[in-house]
Coordinates of C-alpha atoms in Angstrom, one line a residue:
X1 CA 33.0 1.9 -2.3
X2 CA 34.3 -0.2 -5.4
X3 CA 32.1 -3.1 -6.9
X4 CA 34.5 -5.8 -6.2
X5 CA 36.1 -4.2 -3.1
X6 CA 36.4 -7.6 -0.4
X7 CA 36.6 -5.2 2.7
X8 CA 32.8 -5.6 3.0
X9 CA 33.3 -9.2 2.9
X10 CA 32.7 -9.7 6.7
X11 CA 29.4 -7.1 6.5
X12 CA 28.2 -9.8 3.5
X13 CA 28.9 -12.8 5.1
X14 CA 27.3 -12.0 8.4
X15 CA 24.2 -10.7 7.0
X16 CA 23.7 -13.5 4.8
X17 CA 24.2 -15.6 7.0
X18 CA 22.0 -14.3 9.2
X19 CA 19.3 -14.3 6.7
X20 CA 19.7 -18.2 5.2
X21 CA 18.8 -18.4 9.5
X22 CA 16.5 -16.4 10.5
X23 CA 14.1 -15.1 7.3
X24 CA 10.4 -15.4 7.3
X25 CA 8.5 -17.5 5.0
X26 CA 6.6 -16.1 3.0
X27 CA 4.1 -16.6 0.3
X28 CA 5.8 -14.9 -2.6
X29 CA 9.3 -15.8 -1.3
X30 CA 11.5 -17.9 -2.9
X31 CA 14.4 -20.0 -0.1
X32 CA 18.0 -18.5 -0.3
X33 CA 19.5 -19.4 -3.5
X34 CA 16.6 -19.6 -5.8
X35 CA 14.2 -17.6 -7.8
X36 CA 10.7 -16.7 -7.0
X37 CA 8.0 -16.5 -9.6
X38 CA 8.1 -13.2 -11.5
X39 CA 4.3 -12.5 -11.3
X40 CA 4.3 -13.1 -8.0
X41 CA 7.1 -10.6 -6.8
X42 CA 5.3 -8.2 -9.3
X43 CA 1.7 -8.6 -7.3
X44 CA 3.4 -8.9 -3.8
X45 CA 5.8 -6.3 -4.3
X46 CA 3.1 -3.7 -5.4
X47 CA 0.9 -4.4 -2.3
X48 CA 3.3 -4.1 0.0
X49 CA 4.2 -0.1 -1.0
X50 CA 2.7 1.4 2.2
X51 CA 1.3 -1.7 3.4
X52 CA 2.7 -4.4 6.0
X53 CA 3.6 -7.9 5.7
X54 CA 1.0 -9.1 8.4
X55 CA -2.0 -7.3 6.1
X56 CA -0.7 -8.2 2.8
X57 CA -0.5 -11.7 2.8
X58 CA -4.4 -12.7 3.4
X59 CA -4.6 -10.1 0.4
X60 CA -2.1 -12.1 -1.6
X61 CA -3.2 -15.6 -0.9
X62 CA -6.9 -14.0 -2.5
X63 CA -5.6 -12.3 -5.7
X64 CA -3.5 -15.3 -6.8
X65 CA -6.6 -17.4 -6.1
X66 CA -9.0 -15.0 -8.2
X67 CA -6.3 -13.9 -10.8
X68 CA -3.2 -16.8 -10.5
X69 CA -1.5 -15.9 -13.9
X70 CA -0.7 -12.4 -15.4
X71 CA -2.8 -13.2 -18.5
X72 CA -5.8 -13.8 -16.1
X73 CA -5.3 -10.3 -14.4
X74 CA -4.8 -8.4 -17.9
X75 CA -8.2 -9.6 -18.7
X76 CA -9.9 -8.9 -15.6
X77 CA -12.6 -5.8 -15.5
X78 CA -11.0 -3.2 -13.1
X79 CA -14.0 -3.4 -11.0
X80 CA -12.7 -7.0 -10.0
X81 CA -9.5 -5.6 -9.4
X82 CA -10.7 -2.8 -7.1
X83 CA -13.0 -5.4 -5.2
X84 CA -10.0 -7.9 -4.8
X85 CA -7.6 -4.7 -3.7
X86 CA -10.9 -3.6 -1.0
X87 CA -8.9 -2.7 2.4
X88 CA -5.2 -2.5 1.3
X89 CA -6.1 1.0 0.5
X90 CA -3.5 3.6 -2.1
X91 CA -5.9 2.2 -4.6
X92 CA -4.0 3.6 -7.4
X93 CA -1.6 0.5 -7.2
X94 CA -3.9 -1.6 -7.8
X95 CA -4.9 0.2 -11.4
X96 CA -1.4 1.0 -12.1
X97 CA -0.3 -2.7 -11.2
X98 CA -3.7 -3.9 -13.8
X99 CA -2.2 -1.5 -16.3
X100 CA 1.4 -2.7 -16.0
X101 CA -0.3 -6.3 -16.2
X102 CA -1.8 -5.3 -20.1
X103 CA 0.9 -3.7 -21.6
X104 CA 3.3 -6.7 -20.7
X105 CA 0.6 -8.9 -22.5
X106 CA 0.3 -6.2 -25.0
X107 CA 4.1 -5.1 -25.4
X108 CA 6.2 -8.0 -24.0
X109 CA 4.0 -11.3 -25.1
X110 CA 2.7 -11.9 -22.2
X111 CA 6.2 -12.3 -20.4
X112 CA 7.0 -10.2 -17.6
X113 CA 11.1 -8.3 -18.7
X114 CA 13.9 -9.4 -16.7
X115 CA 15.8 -6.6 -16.3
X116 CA 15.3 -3.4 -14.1
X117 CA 15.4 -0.9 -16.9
X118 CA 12.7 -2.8 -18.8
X119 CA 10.5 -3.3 -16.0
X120 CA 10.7 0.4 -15.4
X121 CA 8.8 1.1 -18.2
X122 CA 5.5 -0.3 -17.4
X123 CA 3.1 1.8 -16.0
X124 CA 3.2 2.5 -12.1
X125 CA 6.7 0.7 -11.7
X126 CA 9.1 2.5 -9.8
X127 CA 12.9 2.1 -9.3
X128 CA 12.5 0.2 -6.2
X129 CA 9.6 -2.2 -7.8
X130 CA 11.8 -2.8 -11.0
X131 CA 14.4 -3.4 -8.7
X132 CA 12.6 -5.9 -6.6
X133 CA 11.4 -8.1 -9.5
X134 CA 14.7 -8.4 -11.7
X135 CA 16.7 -8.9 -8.4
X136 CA 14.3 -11.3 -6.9
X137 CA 12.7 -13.2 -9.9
X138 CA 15.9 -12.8 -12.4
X139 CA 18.8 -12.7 -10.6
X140 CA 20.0 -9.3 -12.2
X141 CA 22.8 -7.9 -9.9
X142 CA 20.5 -4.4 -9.4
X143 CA 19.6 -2.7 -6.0
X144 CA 16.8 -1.5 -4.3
X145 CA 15.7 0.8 -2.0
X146 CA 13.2 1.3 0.5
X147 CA 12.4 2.6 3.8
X148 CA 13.8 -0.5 5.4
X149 CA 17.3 -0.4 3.0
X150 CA 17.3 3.2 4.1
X151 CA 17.5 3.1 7.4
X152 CA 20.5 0.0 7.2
X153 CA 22.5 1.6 4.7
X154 CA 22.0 5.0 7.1
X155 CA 23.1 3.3 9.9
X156 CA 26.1 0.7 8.7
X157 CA 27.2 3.1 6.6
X158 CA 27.0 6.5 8.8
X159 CA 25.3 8.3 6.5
X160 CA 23.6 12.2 7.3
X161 CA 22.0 13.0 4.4
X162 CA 18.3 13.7 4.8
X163 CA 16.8 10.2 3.2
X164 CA 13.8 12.0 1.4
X165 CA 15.4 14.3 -0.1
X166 CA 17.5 14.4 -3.6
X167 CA 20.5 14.3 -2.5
X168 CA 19.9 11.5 0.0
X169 CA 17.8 9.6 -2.6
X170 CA 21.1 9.5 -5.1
X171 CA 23.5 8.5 -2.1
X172 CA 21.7 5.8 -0.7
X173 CA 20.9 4.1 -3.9
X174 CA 24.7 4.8 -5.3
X175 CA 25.9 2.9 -1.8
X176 CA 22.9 0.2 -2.5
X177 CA 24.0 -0.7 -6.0
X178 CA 27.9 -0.7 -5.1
X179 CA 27.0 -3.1 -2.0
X180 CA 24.8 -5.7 -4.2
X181 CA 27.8 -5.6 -6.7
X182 CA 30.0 -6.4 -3.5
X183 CA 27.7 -9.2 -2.6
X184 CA 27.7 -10.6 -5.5
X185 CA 31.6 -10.3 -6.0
X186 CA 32.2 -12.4 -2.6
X187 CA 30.1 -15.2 -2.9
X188 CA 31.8 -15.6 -6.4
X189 CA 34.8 -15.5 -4.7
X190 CA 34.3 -17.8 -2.3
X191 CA 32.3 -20.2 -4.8
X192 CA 29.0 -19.6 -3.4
X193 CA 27.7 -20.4 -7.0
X194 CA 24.0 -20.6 -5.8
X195 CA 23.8 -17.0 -4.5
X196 CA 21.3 -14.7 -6.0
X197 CA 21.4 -10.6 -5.8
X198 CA 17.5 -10.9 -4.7
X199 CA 18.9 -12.7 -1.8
X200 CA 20.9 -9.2 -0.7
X201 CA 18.4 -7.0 -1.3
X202 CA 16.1 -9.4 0.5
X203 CA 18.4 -9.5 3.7
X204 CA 18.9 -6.0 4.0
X205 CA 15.1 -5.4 4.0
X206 CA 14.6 -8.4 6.3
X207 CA 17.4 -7.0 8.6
X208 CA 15.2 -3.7 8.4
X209 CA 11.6 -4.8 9.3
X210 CA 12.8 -6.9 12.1
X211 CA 16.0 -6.2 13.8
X212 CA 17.1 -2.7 12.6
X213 CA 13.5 -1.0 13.2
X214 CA 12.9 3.0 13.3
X215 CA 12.6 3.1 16.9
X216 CA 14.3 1.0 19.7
X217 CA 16.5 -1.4 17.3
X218 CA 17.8 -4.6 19.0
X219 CA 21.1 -3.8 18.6
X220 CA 21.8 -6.3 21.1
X221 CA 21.0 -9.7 18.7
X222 CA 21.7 -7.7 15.6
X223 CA 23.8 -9.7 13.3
X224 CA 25.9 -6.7 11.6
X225 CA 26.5 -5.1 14.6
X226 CA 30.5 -5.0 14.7
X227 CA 29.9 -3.8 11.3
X228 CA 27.5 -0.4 12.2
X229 CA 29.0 2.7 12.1
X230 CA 26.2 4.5 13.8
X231 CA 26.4 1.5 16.5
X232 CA 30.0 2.3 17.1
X233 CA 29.7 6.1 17.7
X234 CA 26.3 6.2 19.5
X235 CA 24.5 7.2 16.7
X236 CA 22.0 4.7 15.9
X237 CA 19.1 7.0 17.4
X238 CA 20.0 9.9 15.4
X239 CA 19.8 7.7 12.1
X240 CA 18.7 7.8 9.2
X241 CA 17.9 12.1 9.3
X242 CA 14.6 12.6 7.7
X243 CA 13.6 16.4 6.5
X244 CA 10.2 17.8 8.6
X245 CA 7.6 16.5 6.7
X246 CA 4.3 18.0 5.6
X247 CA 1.8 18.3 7.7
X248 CA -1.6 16.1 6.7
X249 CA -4.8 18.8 5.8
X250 CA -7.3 18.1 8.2
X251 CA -10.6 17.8 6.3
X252 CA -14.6 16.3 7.3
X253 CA -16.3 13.5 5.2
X254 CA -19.7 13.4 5.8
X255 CA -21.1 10.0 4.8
X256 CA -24.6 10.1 4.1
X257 CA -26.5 6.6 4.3
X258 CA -29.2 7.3 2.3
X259 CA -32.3 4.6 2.6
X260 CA -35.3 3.9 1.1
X261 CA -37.0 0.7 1.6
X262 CA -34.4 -1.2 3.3
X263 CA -31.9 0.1 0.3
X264 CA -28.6 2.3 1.0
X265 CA -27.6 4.5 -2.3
X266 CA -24.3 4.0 -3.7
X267 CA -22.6 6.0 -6.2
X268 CA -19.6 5.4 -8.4
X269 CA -16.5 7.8 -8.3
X270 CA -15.3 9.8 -11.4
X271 CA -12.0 8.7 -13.2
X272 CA -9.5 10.8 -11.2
X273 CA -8.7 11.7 -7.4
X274 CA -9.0 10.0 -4.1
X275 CA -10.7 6.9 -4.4
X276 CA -11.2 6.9 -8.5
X277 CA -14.0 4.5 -10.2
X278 CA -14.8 3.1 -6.9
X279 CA -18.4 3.0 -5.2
X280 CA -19.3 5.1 -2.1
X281 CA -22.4 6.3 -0.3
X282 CA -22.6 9.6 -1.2
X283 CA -20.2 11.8 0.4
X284 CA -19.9 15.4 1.2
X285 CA -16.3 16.8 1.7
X286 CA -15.9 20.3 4.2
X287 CA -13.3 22.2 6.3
X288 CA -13.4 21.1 9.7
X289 CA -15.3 23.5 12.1
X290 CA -13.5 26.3 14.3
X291 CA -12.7 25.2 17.1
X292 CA -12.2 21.5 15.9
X293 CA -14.1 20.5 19.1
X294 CA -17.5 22.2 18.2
X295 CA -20.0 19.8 17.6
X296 CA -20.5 18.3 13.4
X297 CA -23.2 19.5 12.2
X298 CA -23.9 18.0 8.1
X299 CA -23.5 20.2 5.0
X300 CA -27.6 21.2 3.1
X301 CA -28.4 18.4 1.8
X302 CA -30.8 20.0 -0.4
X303 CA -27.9 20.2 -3.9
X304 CA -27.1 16.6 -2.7
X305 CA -30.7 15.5 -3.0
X306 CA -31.2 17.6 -5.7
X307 CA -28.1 16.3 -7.9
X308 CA -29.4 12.1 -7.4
X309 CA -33.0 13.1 -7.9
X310 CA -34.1 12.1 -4.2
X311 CA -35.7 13.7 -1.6
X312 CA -34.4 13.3 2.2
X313 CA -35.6 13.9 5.4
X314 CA -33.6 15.1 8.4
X315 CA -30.4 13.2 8.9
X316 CA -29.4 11.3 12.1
X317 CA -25.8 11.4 13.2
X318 CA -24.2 7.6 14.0
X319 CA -21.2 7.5 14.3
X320 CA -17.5 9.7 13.8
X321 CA -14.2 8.1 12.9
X322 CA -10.7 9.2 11.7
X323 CA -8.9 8.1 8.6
X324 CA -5.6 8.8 7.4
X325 CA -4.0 9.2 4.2
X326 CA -1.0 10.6 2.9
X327 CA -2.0 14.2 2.4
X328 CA -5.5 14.2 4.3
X329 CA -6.4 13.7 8.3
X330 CA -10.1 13.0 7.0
X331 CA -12.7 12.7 9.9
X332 CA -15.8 10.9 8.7
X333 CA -18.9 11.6 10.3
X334 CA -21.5 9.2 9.7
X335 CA -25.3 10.1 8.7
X336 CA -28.9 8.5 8.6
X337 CA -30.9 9.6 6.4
X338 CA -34.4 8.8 5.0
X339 CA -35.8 9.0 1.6
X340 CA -39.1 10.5 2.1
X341 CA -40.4 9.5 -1.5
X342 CA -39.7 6.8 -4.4
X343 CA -35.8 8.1 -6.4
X344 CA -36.7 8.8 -9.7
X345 CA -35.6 6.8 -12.6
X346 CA -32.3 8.3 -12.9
X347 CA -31.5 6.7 -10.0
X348 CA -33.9 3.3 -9.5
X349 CA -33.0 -0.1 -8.9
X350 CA -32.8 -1.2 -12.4
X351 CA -30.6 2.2 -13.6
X352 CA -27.1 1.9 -14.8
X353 CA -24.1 3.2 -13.1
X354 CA -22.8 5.3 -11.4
X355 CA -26.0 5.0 -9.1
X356 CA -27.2 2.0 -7.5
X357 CA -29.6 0.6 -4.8
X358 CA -28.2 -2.0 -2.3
X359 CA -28.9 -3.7 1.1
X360 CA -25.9 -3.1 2.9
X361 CA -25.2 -6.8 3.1
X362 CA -25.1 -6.9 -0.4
X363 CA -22.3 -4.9 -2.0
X364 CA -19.6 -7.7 -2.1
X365 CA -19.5 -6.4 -6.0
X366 CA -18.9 -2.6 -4.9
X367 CA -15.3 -2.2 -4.4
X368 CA -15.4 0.1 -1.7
X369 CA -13.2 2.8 -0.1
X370 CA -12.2 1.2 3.7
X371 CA -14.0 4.4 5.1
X372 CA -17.0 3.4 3.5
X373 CA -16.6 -0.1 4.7
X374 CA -16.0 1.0 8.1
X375 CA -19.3 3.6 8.1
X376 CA -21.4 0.5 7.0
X377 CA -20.3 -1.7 10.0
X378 CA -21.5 1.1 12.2
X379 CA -25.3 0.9 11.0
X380 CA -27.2 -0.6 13.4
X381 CA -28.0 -4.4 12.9
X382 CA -31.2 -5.9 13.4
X383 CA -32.7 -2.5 13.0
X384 CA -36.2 -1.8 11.2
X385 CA -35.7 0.4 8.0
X386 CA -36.3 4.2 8.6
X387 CA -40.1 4.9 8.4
X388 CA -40.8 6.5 5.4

C-alpha cells in the first residue's frame, strides 16, 4: 500500500465521515479538525491502557482537578499519585506516567515533545502512547495501534497473521502507518486543509470500540462496510487470529484485618512487584488448596504476628472474592482478627511507615490496591470492635 495511493480514498472518506457524525465527546477530546491539549492526551491516554472509557473518565475529570498542569503532577509526592490512580488498577502506569511527567520538566523544559520518536523516550511510553499524543495533540502524520486498530485493520484489510505475535505486530503497524499517510494524502487532495492525522487514528479506534467490536459486530450500520474484506468473504468472525494465550496462575490472598481498639493495621508495599509502594492490610499469598473446592482455611499466623510485633487471636473468616490480573486468578479470602495485646512500638499509632493504625473509614490518604478496598467494604458496619 503506497503512502499517497488514492484507491483507499473511498475507505477515508467514509470513515471520516462517519466519525465528524457519530464520535463521542469526550473529556480529553478535541472536535474533528483540531488539536487537543498535549497533557491531557498524555494523562488520558495512559489511563485508558487496559481500562475503559465508561471508568476512565470520572478518573480523569479528578486528576486534572488535583494535578491540572504537567508541572503540578511532576511535583506531586507519588503517594498522591497512587491515591488519585486508587481503582483504575495496572498501577505501574500511574508511576511510569509520574516519571514521564519529571523528566519532561527535567529534560524538555517543562514542554511535553511533539513528535513520536521523542515522546518514546520518556519513561513508560510505548509506541502506541507516543503515537496517540504526537498524532492527537501535534498533528504528526504517525500511526497507532491498539486492540481496537487491530481488529479494523484485521478485518478491512484481510489480514491472518496472529495480532500478538511479532510478525503480526510489524504488519499491522506497517498497514497503520501507510493508511494515516493515505489519509492524510486525500484530504490534501481534496483541500480538506483542516484535517488532522489524530483525527484517523481517532476514527479507526472509534469505529473499533463501537461498531467493529470483538464479538457480534454490527456489520449492518457499519460505515466501511463495502470497504471490509473479511465482510465480503464471510470472515469477519474468524478475525483478527489471536495466538492461545497463557493461562492466569491461580493463587489465594488471604487478607488479614487485623484490629485493636477499633484500629485496622495497614502496611506499606516494598518498591517492586504487584502493587509496589502502596498500602494494604497485611496479606498472606498461598497455592490454592487441592481440590479448589475444599474449604480455605488461613496460613499460621504466628511469623505474621511475629514479623509486625503483634499478637492475634483466632481469625474469623468474612468474606471470599475473585480478582483478576493479567498473570494471576487471585482469590481473596477475607479474615477477622483480633489483637489480643497493645502492638509494640514498632508498630504504634505514632510510628513511621510502612506500618500504620487506621479506622477503616479513615484511609482516604492510603492509596490502596482495589482488592483491599473491596475486603474493607465487606467488614461489617455498625459492628462493636472485637473484644479484646
Amino acid at each position: 500500500m503506497k503512502a499517497a495511493d488514492s484507491q483507499h480514498d473511498p475507505f477515508v472518506r467514509a470513515l471520516l465521515r462517519w466519525y465528524a457524525r457519530s464520535h463521542r465527546p469526550m473529556p480529553w477530546r478535541a472536535e474533528p479538525g483540531t488539536v487537543a491539549p498535549p497533557y491531557h492526551v498524555l494523562v488520558s491516554e495512559t489511563m485508558l491502557q487496559q481500562t475503559q472509557i465508561a471508568t476512565v473518565v470520572a478518573y480523569f475529570h479528578r486528576f486534572m482537578q488535583a494535578l491540572p498542569t504537567l508541572g503540578d503532577l511532576a511535583a506531586a509526592d507519588e503517594q498522591q499519585v497512587l491515591r488519585l490512580w486508587q481503582g483504575l488498577g495496572y498501577y505501574r502506569r500511574a508511576r511510569h506516567l509520574h516519571a514521564a511527567a519529571k523528566t519532561i520538566v527535567a529534560d524538555h523544559a517543562g514542554s511535553i515533545p511533539p513528535t513520536a520518536a521523542a515522546l518514546a523516550t520518556l519513561p513508560g511510553v510505548g509506541r502506541y502512547t507516543a503515537g496517540a499524543v504526537a498524532s492527537m495533540a501535534f498533528a504528526e502524520c504517525t500511526p497507532l495501534v491498539d486492540g481496537n486498530v487491530a481488529r479494523v485493520l484485521s478485518r478491512v484489510l484481510n489480514l491472518h497473521d496472529p495480532i500478538d505475535t511479532t510478525p503480526g505486530k510489524k504488519r499491522l503497524w506497517a498497514e497503520a502507518d501507510a493508511l494515516v499517510q493515505s489519509a492524510v494524502a486525500a484530504r490534501m487532495r481534496h483541500r480538506r486543509r483542516n484535517f488532522k492525522a489524530g483525527d484517523w487514528n481517532q476514527a479507526l479506534m472509534e469505529l473499533g470500540a463501537t461498531i467493529c467490536t470483538p464479538r457480534q459486530p454490527a456489520c449492518e450500520g457499519c460505515p466501511v462496510r463495502a470497504h471490509c474484506q473479511a465482510h465480503a468473504r464471510g470472515l469477519t468472525a474468524e478475525l483478527p487470529v489471536i495466538s492461545k494465550r497463557t493461562k492466569q496462575r491461580p493463587v489465594v490472598h488471604h487478607i488479614f484485618a487485623l484490629e485493636y481498639n477499633g484500629k485496622l493495621l495497614f502496611q506499606q508495599n516494598g518498591e517492586t512487584g504487584l502493587w509496589a509502594n502502596m498500602w494494604q492490610m497485611p496479606t498472606v499469598e498461598t497455592l490454592p488448596p487441592a481440590p479448589p473446592t475444599a474449604a480455605q482455611k488461613p496460613p499460621d499466623l504466628k511469623s505474621l504476628a511475629a514479623s509486625l510485633a503483634v499478637k492475634t487471636g483466632r481469625p474469623t473468616h468474612l468474606n471470599s472474592f475473585v480478582h483478576l490480573t493479567t498473570h494471576k486468578r487471585i482469590r481473596c479470602e477475607f479474615w477477622r482478627v483480633r489483637c489480643t495485646a497493645s502492638p509494640t512500638a514498632a508498630a504504634s499509632d505514632d510510628a513511621a511507615p510502612p506500618f500504620t493504625w487506621r479506622h477503616p473509614e479513615d484511609v482516604d490518604d492510603l492509596p490502596l490496591p482495589q482488592p483491599q478496598l473491596r475486603a474493607l467494604a465487606l467488614l461489617p458496619t455498625g459492628t462493636p470492635p472485637l473484644a479484646r
